Amino acid sequence: MTFYRTTRLMLSGAAFLSLAGSAFALDGQDLLTKINAAYSLQGGTLVADGVDVDGTTVTLKKASFKPNSGQPVSIGDITMTGVEEDEDGGYYVEEASFPNVSATNDGATFTASDLKLGGISIPANPKGDGLDSMLLYETAHSGPVKVVQDGAELFSIAESDVNLTLREDESGFDFDGAFKSLKADISKATDAQSKEAIDKLALQHVSGDITMKGAWELTPGTIDVSEFAFDFTNIGKLNLAFKISGYTMPFVKSLQEAAKQAEANANKEEAQQALGLSMLGLLQQLSFESAQIRFDDASITKRALDYAGSQQNMSGQQMADSLKAMTPIMLAQLNIPELQNAVSAAVNTFLDNPKSLTLAAAPAKPVPFPMIMGAAMGAPNTLPQVLGVKVSAND
């Protein structure tokens, strides 16, 4: 798989010249059939009124997406360029571009432009257990996305990019993504109480970025999301990270099969029960390795304390002192003495000088999910020790 992907760009020109002729023309209908064979496992089917082939370009005319349940969604013409058929019968597409989107509902218009996927691998047989059985893409991009109502822009994203990089030894993926220059206008809230809170917290116009970064090692099934961050100007940065193992290719296939069986069952209540039982069984294959929630303040904490204090006829400092006094009392009810002092100290430090607050869980060795579920039901106060939970501030 790696050999063909790394050499196809260099050889494509010569190959198409040497293989020119109707006998070697791309079969556009076969391409669509194999896309659907792979994508149906993920929840839907791509339908087209026609399939046009021009050299290495394939166009799906008046395409629409038909989910396994629900109404079809009209897409328009999808143009795929640099299409090649692999020796095993699968396909590789250099780029698929989608028409711009414009939809209006309840007076609000949603638009999205410059939508495209790059480096798409379409499997010949989606029922295998290897990477060559997965429908994958290397890049996903969108240009400006906007929501406009009554001439006012309520929400927008300048652009977004997601990258998926297969390692040379095919042992796993590295991925990253960014949603850039996100803006939201919530200044026009009509509820008086909500508008007061928005004004006092200075949240009339929110702007920032969302970024993510991680990796998936296939054999142990380790998913390591090191960054999933929401970074907003004059508010702060919230970063979520986690690491689990057991999320293997067979696990993914089992998830897809369970979902497919649930969709095929006409009795939806019975289908949901069966799906729930399947999920419980599959969760037993997963183990928890670590997690972290970290917030870096950028002035929102002081405004929140001032606002909360004003609702109680006190100053922001008095509200902070009140919270510091209440924290150990509330934690005492949970019966977690090992963590109580650490949490109280972290809260005190943060409220005195809001910089950062971190909640981390890192057990000495991976903890199977069934053990976590058992502790949560039987002795929830032991969970912090089982998961190795720690709390810190301003570090």
Coordinates of C-alpha atoms in Angstrom, one line a residue:
M1 CA 0.0 0.0 0.0
T2 CA 2.8 2.4 0.9
F3 CA 4.7 1.5 -2.3
Y4 CA 1.8 2.4 -4.5
R5 CA 1.0 5.6 -2.7
T6 CA 4.6 6.9 -2.7
T7 CA 5.3 6.1 -6.4
R8 CA 1.9 6.7 -8.1
L9 CA 2.4 10.5 -8.4
M10 CA 5.8 10.0 -10.2
L11 CA 4.5 7.3 -12.5
S12 CA 1.0 8.6 -13.2
G13 CA 1.9 10.6 -16.3
A14 CA 3.8 7.8 -18.0
A15 CA 1.3 5.2 -17.0
F16 CA -1.7 7.1 -18.4
L17 CA 0.2 7.7 -21.7
S18 CA 1.2 4.1 -22.0
L19 CA -2.3 2.8 -21.0
A20 CA -4.2 5.2 -23.2
G21 CA -7.2 3.6 -24.9
S22 CA -10.8 2.6 -24.1
A23 CA -9.6 -0.8 -22.7
F24 CA -8.0 1.0 -19.8
A25 CA -10.6 3.6 -19.1
L26 CA -11.7 4.1 -15.6
D27 CA -15.0 2.5 -14.6
G28 CA -16.8 5.3 -12.8
Q29 CA -19.7 3.2 -11.8
D30 CA -17.4 0.7 -10.2
L31 CA -15.7 3.5 -8.3
L32 CA -19.0 4.7 -6.9
T33 CA -20.0 1.1 -6.0
K34 CA -16.8 0.6 -4.0
I35 CA -17.2 4.0 -2.3
N36 CA -20.6 2.9 -1.1
A37 CA -19.5 -0.6 -0.2
A38 CA -17.0 1.1 2.2
Y39 CA -19.1 4.0 3.4
S40 CA -22.3 2.0 4.0
L41 CA -20.5 0.5 7.0
Q42 CA -20.2 4.1 8.4
G43 CA -23.9 5.0 8.0
G44 CA -25.0 5.9 4.5
T45 CA -24.9 5.7 0.7
L46 CA -23.8 8.1 -2.0
V47 CA -26.3 8.4 -4.9
A48 CA -25.7 10.1 -8.2
D49 CA -27.9 10.7 -11.3
G50 CA -24.9 10.0 -13.5
V51 CA -21.2 9.2 -13.5
D52 CA -19.0 11.0 -16.0
V53 CA -15.4 9.9 -16.8
D54 CA -12.9 12.2 -18.5
G55 CA -9.4 10.7 -18.4
T56 CA -8.5 10.6 -14.7
T57 CA -11.4 12.8 -13.7
V58 CA -14.6 11.3 -12.4
T59 CA -17.7 13.5 -11.8
L60 CA -20.7 12.3 -9.8
K61 CA -23.6 14.3 -11.2
K62 CA -26.3 15.6 -8.9
A63 CA -25.0 13.5 -6.1
S64 CA -26.9 13.2 -2.8
F65 CA -26.1 11.4 0.5
K66 CA -28.7 8.9 1.8
P67 CA -28.2 8.0 5.4
N68 CA -29.3 4.6 6.7
S69 CA -32.1 6.4 8.5
G70 CA -33.5 9.8 7.7
Q71 CA -34.0 12.0 4.6
P72 CA -31.4 12.2 1.7
V73 CA -29.2 15.3 1.6
S74 CA -28.6 16.9 -1.8
I75 CA -25.0 17.7 -2.5
G76 CA -24.6 18.5 -6.2
D77 CA -21.7 17.6 -8.6
I78 CA -18.7 16.0 -6.9
T79 CA -15.6 16.2 -8.9
M80 CA -12.8 13.7 -8.3
T81 CA -9.4 14.3 -10.0
G82 CA -6.3 12.2 -10.3
V83 CA -8.3 9.0 -10.0
E84 CA -6.3 5.7 -10.3
E85 CA -7.2 2.1 -9.9
D86 CA -4.9 0.0 -7.8
E87 CA -3.8 -3.5 -8.8
D88 CA -6.0 -5.0 -6.1
G89 CA -9.1 -3.3 -7.5
G90 CA -9.3 -0.4 -5.1
Y91 CA -8.9 3.3 -6.0
Y92 CA -6.9 6.3 -5.0
V93 CA -8.2 9.8 -5.6
E94 CA -5.9 12.8 -5.4
E95 CA -8.7 15.3 -4.7
A96 CA -12.5 15.4 -4.4
S97 CA -14.1 18.8 -4.5
F98 CA -17.6 19.5 -3.4
P99 CA -20.0 22.4 -4.5
N100 CA -20.5 25.3 -2.1
V101 CA -23.3 24.9 0.4
S102 CA -26.1 27.4 1.0
A103 CA -29.1 26.5 3.1
T104 CA -31.7 28.7 4.8
N105 CA -33.9 27.7 7.8
D106 CA -36.0 29.9 10.0
G107 CA -34.5 33.0 8.6
A108 CA -30.9 31.9 9.1
T109 CA -28.6 31.2 6.1
F110 CA -25.7 28.7 6.4
T111 CA -23.0 28.8 3.8
A112 CA -19.8 26.9 3.3
S113 CA -17.3 27.1 0.5
D114 CA -14.0 25.5 -0.9
L115 CA -14.9 22.1 0.4
K116 CA -12.5 19.3 -0.6
L117 CA -10.9 16.0 0.5
G118 CA -7.4 14.9 -0.6
G119 CA -5.5 11.6 -0.8
I120 CA -8.6 9.4 -0.6
S121 CA -8.0 5.6 -0.5
I122 CA -11.1 3.5 -1.5
P123 CA -10.8 -0.2 -0.6
A124 CA -11.5 -3.0 -3.0
N125 CA -12.9 -5.1 -0.2
P126 CA -14.2 -3.2 3.0
K127 CA -14.7 -6.4 4.9
G128 CA -11.1 -7.2 5.8
D129 CA -9.3 -6.4 9.0
G130 CA -6.3 -4.4 7.5
L131 CA -5.8 -0.8 6.6
D132 CA -6.6 -1.7 2.9
S133 CA -10.2 -2.3 4.0
M134 CA -10.8 1.2 5.2
L135 CA -12.0 4.3 3.4
L136 CA -9.4 6.9 4.3
Y137 CA -8.5 10.4 3.4
E138 CA -5.2 12.3 4.0
T139 CA -6.6 15.9 4.1
A140 CA -9.9 17.6 4.6
H141 CA -10.4 21.4 4.0
S142 CA -13.1 23.9 4.1
G143 CA -13.0 27.6 3.3
P144 CA -15.3 30.2 5.0
V145 CA -18.3 28.9 6.9
K146 CA -20.9 31.4 8.0
V147 CA -24.4 31.7 9.6
V148 CA -26.1 34.9 8.7
Q149 CA -29.5 36.1 10.0
D150 CA -31.2 39.4 9.1
G151 CA -28.0 40.6 7.5
A152 CA -26.0 40.0 10.7
E153 CA -23.2 37.4 10.9
L154 CA -23.9 35.3 13.9
F155 CA -21.2 32.7 13.5
S156 CA -18.2 32.1 11.2
I157 CA -15.1 30.1 10.7
A158 CA -12.4 31.4 8.3
E159 CA -11.1 28.0 7.3
S160 CA -10.6 24.5 8.7
D161 CA -8.0 21.8 7.9
V162 CA -7.7 18.2 9.1
N163 CA -4.6 16.0 8.2
L164 CA -4.2 12.3 8.6
T165 CA -0.7 10.9 8.0
L166 CA 0.0 7.2 7.7
R167 CA 3.3 6.2 9.2
E168 CA 5.8 4.7 6.8
D169 CA 5.7 1.3 8.5
E170 CA 1.9 1.5 8.5
S171 CA 1.8 0.9 12.2
G172 CA -0.6 3.8 12.8
F173 CA -1.6 7.4 12.0
D174 CA -0.8 10.8 13.2
F175 CA -3.5 13.4 12.9
D176 CA -4.0 17.1 13.5
G177 CA -6.7 19.7 12.8
A178 CA -7.5 23.3 13.1
F179 CA -10.7 25.4 12.9
K180 CA -9.3 28.9 12.5
S181 CA -10.7 32.4 13.4
L182 CA -13.9 31.2 14.8
K183 CA -16.3 34.1 15.6
A184 CA -19.6 34.2 17.3
D185 CA -21.9 37.2 17.9
I186 CA -24.2 36.6 20.9
S187 CA -24.8 40.2 21.7
K188 CA -28.3 40.1 20.4
A189 CA -29.7 37.8 23.1
T190 CA -33.3 38.7 23.8
D191 CA -33.6 37.2 27.3
A192 CA -32.9 40.0 29.8
Q193 CA -31.1 37.8 32.3
S194 CA -29.0 36.1 29.6
K195 CA -28.1 39.5 28.1
E196 CA -27.0 40.9 31.5
A197 CA -24.7 37.9 32.0
I198 CA -23.3 38.2 28.5
D199 CA -22.6 41.9 29.0
K200 CA -21.1 41.6 32.5
L201 CA -18.8 38.7 31.2
A202 CA -17.9 40.7 28.1
L203 CA -18.9 37.8 25.8
Q204 CA -20.8 39.8 23.2
H205 CA -18.3 38.9 20.5
V206 CA -16.4 35.6 21.0
S207 CA -13.4 34.8 18.8
G208 CA -10.7 32.1 18.8
D209 CA -9.4 28.8 17.4
I210 CA -10.0 25.1 17.9
T211 CA -7.1 22.8 17.4
M212 CA -6.5 19.1 17.8
K213 CA -3.5 16.7 17.6
G214 CA -3.1 13.0 18.3
A215 CA -2.1 9.6 17.1
W216 CA -3.5 6.0 16.6
E217 CA -1.3 3.0 17.0
L218 CA -3.1 0.1 15.3
T219 CA -1.8 -3.1 16.9
P220 CA -2.3 -2.1 20.6
G221 CA -5.2 0.1 19.5
T222 CA -3.8 3.1 21.4
I223 CA -5.5 6.4 20.7
D224 CA -3.6 9.3 22.1
V225 CA -5.3 12.7 21.8
S226 CA -2.7 15.1 23.2
E227 CA -4.5 18.2 22.3
F228 CA -8.2 19.2 21.8
A229 CA -8.0 22.9 22.6
F230 CA -10.6 25.7 22.6
D231 CA -8.6 28.9 22.8
F232 CA -10.7 32.1 22.9
T233 CA -9.5 35.7 23.2
N234 CA -10.1 37.3 26.6
I235 CA -11.6 34.1 27.9
G236 CA -9.0 31.4 28.1
K237 CA -7.8 28.1 26.7
L238 CA -9.5 24.8 27.6
N239 CA -7.4 21.7 26.6
L240 CA -8.8 18.2 26.8
A241 CA -6.4 15.2 26.4
F242 CA -6.9 11.5 26.8
K243 CA -5.3 8.1 26.0
I244 CA -7.0 4.8 25.7
S245 CA -5.9 1.4 24.4
G246 CA -7.8 -1.5 22.8
Y247 CA -9.2 0.5 20.0
T248 CA -8.0 -1.9 17.3
M249 CA -9.1 -2.5 13.8
P250 CA -11.2 -5.5 14.8
F251 CA -12.8 -3.3 17.5
V252 CA -13.7 -0.7 14.8
K253 CA -15.2 -3.4 12.5
S254 CA -17.3 -4.7 15.4
L255 CA -18.6 -1.2 16.2
Q256 CA -19.5 -0.8 12.5
E257 CA -21.3 -4.1 12.4
A258 CA -23.2 -3.5 15.6
A259 CA -24.4 -0.1 14.2
K260 CA -25.3 -1.7 10.9
Q261 CA -27.4 -4.4 12.6
A262 CA -29.2 -1.8 14.7
E263 CA -30.1 0.2 11.6
A264 CA -31.4 -2.9 9.8
N265 CA -33.7 -3.8 12.8
A266 CA -37.2 -2.4 12.1
N267 CA -38.0 -2.6 15.9
K268 CA -36.1 0.5 17.0
E269 CA -36.5 -0.1 20.7
E270 CA -35.2 -3.6 20.4
A271 CA -32.4 -2.3 18.1
Q272 CA -31.3 0.2 20.7
Q273 CA -31.3 -2.4 23.5
A274 CA -29.2 -4.8 21.3
L275 CA -26.8 -2.0 20.4
G276 CA -26.5 -1.0 24.1
L277 CA -25.6 -4.6 25.0
S278 CA -23.1 -4.8 22.1
M279 CA -21.4 -1.5 23.3
L280 CA -21.1 -2.8 26.8
G281 CA -19.4 -5.9 25.6
L282 CA -17.1 -4.0 23.3
L283 CA -16.2 -1.6 26.1
Q284 CA -14.6 -4.5 28.0
Q285 CA -11.9 -4.5 25.4
L286 CA -10.8 -0.9 26.2
S287 CA -8.4 0.3 28.8
F288 CA -7.9 3.8 30.3
E289 CA -4.3 5.1 30.3
S290 CA -4.6 8.8 31.0
A291 CA -6.6 12.0 30.7
Q292 CA -6.2 15.6 31.5
I293 CA -8.3 18.7 31.6
R294 CA -6.5 22.0 31.8
F295 CA -7.8 25.6 31.7
D296 CA -5.5 28.6 31.2
D297 CA -7.3 31.8 32.2
A298 CA -7.3 34.9 30.0
S299 CA -9.3 37.2 32.3
I300 CA -12.7 35.4 32.3
T301 CA -12.3 34.1 35.9
K302 CA -12.2 37.6 37.4
R303 CA -15.3 38.7 35.4
A304 CA -17.1 35.5 36.4
L305 CA -16.4 36.1 40.1
D306 CA -17.5 39.8 39.8
Y307 CA -20.7 38.8 38.1
A308 CA -21.5 35.9 40.5
G309 CA -20.7 38.2 43.4
S310 CA -23.1 40.9 42.1
Q311 CA -25.9 38.4 42.1
Q312 CA -25.3 37.8 45.8
N313 CA -24.7 41.5 46.7
M314 CA -21.0 41.0 47.3
S315 CA -17.7 41.8 45.6
G316 CA -15.8 39.4 43.3
Q317 CA -13.1 39.0 46.1
Q318 CA -15.8 38.1 48.6
M319 CA -17.2 35.6 46.2
A320 CA -13.8 34.0 45.8
D321 CA -13.3 33.8 49.6
S322 CA -16.8 32.2 49.8
L323 CA -15.9 29.6 47.3
K324 CA -12.6 28.8 49.0
A325 CA -14.5 28.2 52.3
M326 CA -17.2 26.1 50.6
T327 CA -14.8 23.8 48.7
P328 CA -13.6 21.6 51.5
I329 CA -17.1 21.3 53.0
M330 CA -18.5 20.1 49.6
L331 CA -15.6 17.7 49.1
A332 CA -16.0 16.2 52.6
Q333 CA -19.3 14.7 51.5
L334 CA -17.6 12.7 48.8
N335 CA -15.3 10.9 51.3
I336 CA -12.1 11.2 49.3
P337 CA -9.7 12.5 51.9
E338 CA -6.6 11.8 49.7
L339 CA -7.9 14.2 47.1
Q340 CA -9.7 16.7 49.3
N341 CA -6.7 18.6 50.5
A342 CA -5.1 18.8 47.0
V343 CA -8.3 20.1 45.4
S344 CA -8.8 22.7 48.2
A345 CA -5.2 23.9 47.8
A346 CA -5.5 24.1 44.0
V347 CA -8.8 26.0 44.2
N348 CA -7.3 28.5 46.7
T349 CA -4.2 29.1 44.6
F350 CA -6.2 29.6 41.4
L351 CA -8.8 31.9 42.9
D352 CA -6.1 34.0 44.6
N353 CA -4.2 34.4 41.2
P354 CA -6.1 32.9 38.3
K355 CA -3.6 31.4 35.9
S356 CA -4.2 27.7 35.3
L357 CA -6.1 24.8 36.8
T358 CA -5.3 21.2 35.9
L359 CA -7.2 18.0 36.6
A360 CA -5.1 14.9 35.5
A361 CA -5.6 11.2 35.8
A362 CA -2.6 8.9 35.2
P363 CA -2.8 5.4 36.8
A364 CA 0.4 3.4 37.2
K365 CA -0.8 1.0 34.5
P366 CA -3.7 0.9 32.1
V367 CA -7.1 0.3 33.9
P368 CA -9.7 -1.8 32.0
F369 CA -13.0 0.0 31.5
P370 CA -14.9 -2.8 33.4
M371 CA -12.8 -2.1 36.5
I372 CA -13.7 1.6 36.2
M373 CA -17.4 0.9 35.8
G374 CA -17.3 -1.5 38.8
A375 CA -15.6 1.1 41.0
A376 CA -18.1 3.8 39.9
M377 CA -21.0 1.6 40.8
G378 CA -19.7 -0.1 43.9
A379 CA -17.3 2.3 45.6
P380 CA -17.2 5.7 43.7
N381 CA -15.0 7.3 46.4
T382 CA -12.2 4.9 45.3
L383 CA -12.1 6.2 41.7
P384 CA -9.6 8.9 42.3
Q385 CA -7.1 6.3 43.6
V386 CA -7.9 3.8 40.9
L387 CA -7.3 6.4 38.1
G388 CA -4.4 8.3 39.8
V389 CA -6.2 11.6 39.9
K390 CA -4.3 14.8 40.7
V391 CA -5.3 18.4 40.8
S392 CA -2.9 21.4 40.5
A393 CA -3.0 25.1 39.9
N394 CA -0.8 27.7 38.3
D395 CA 1.8 25.2 37.1

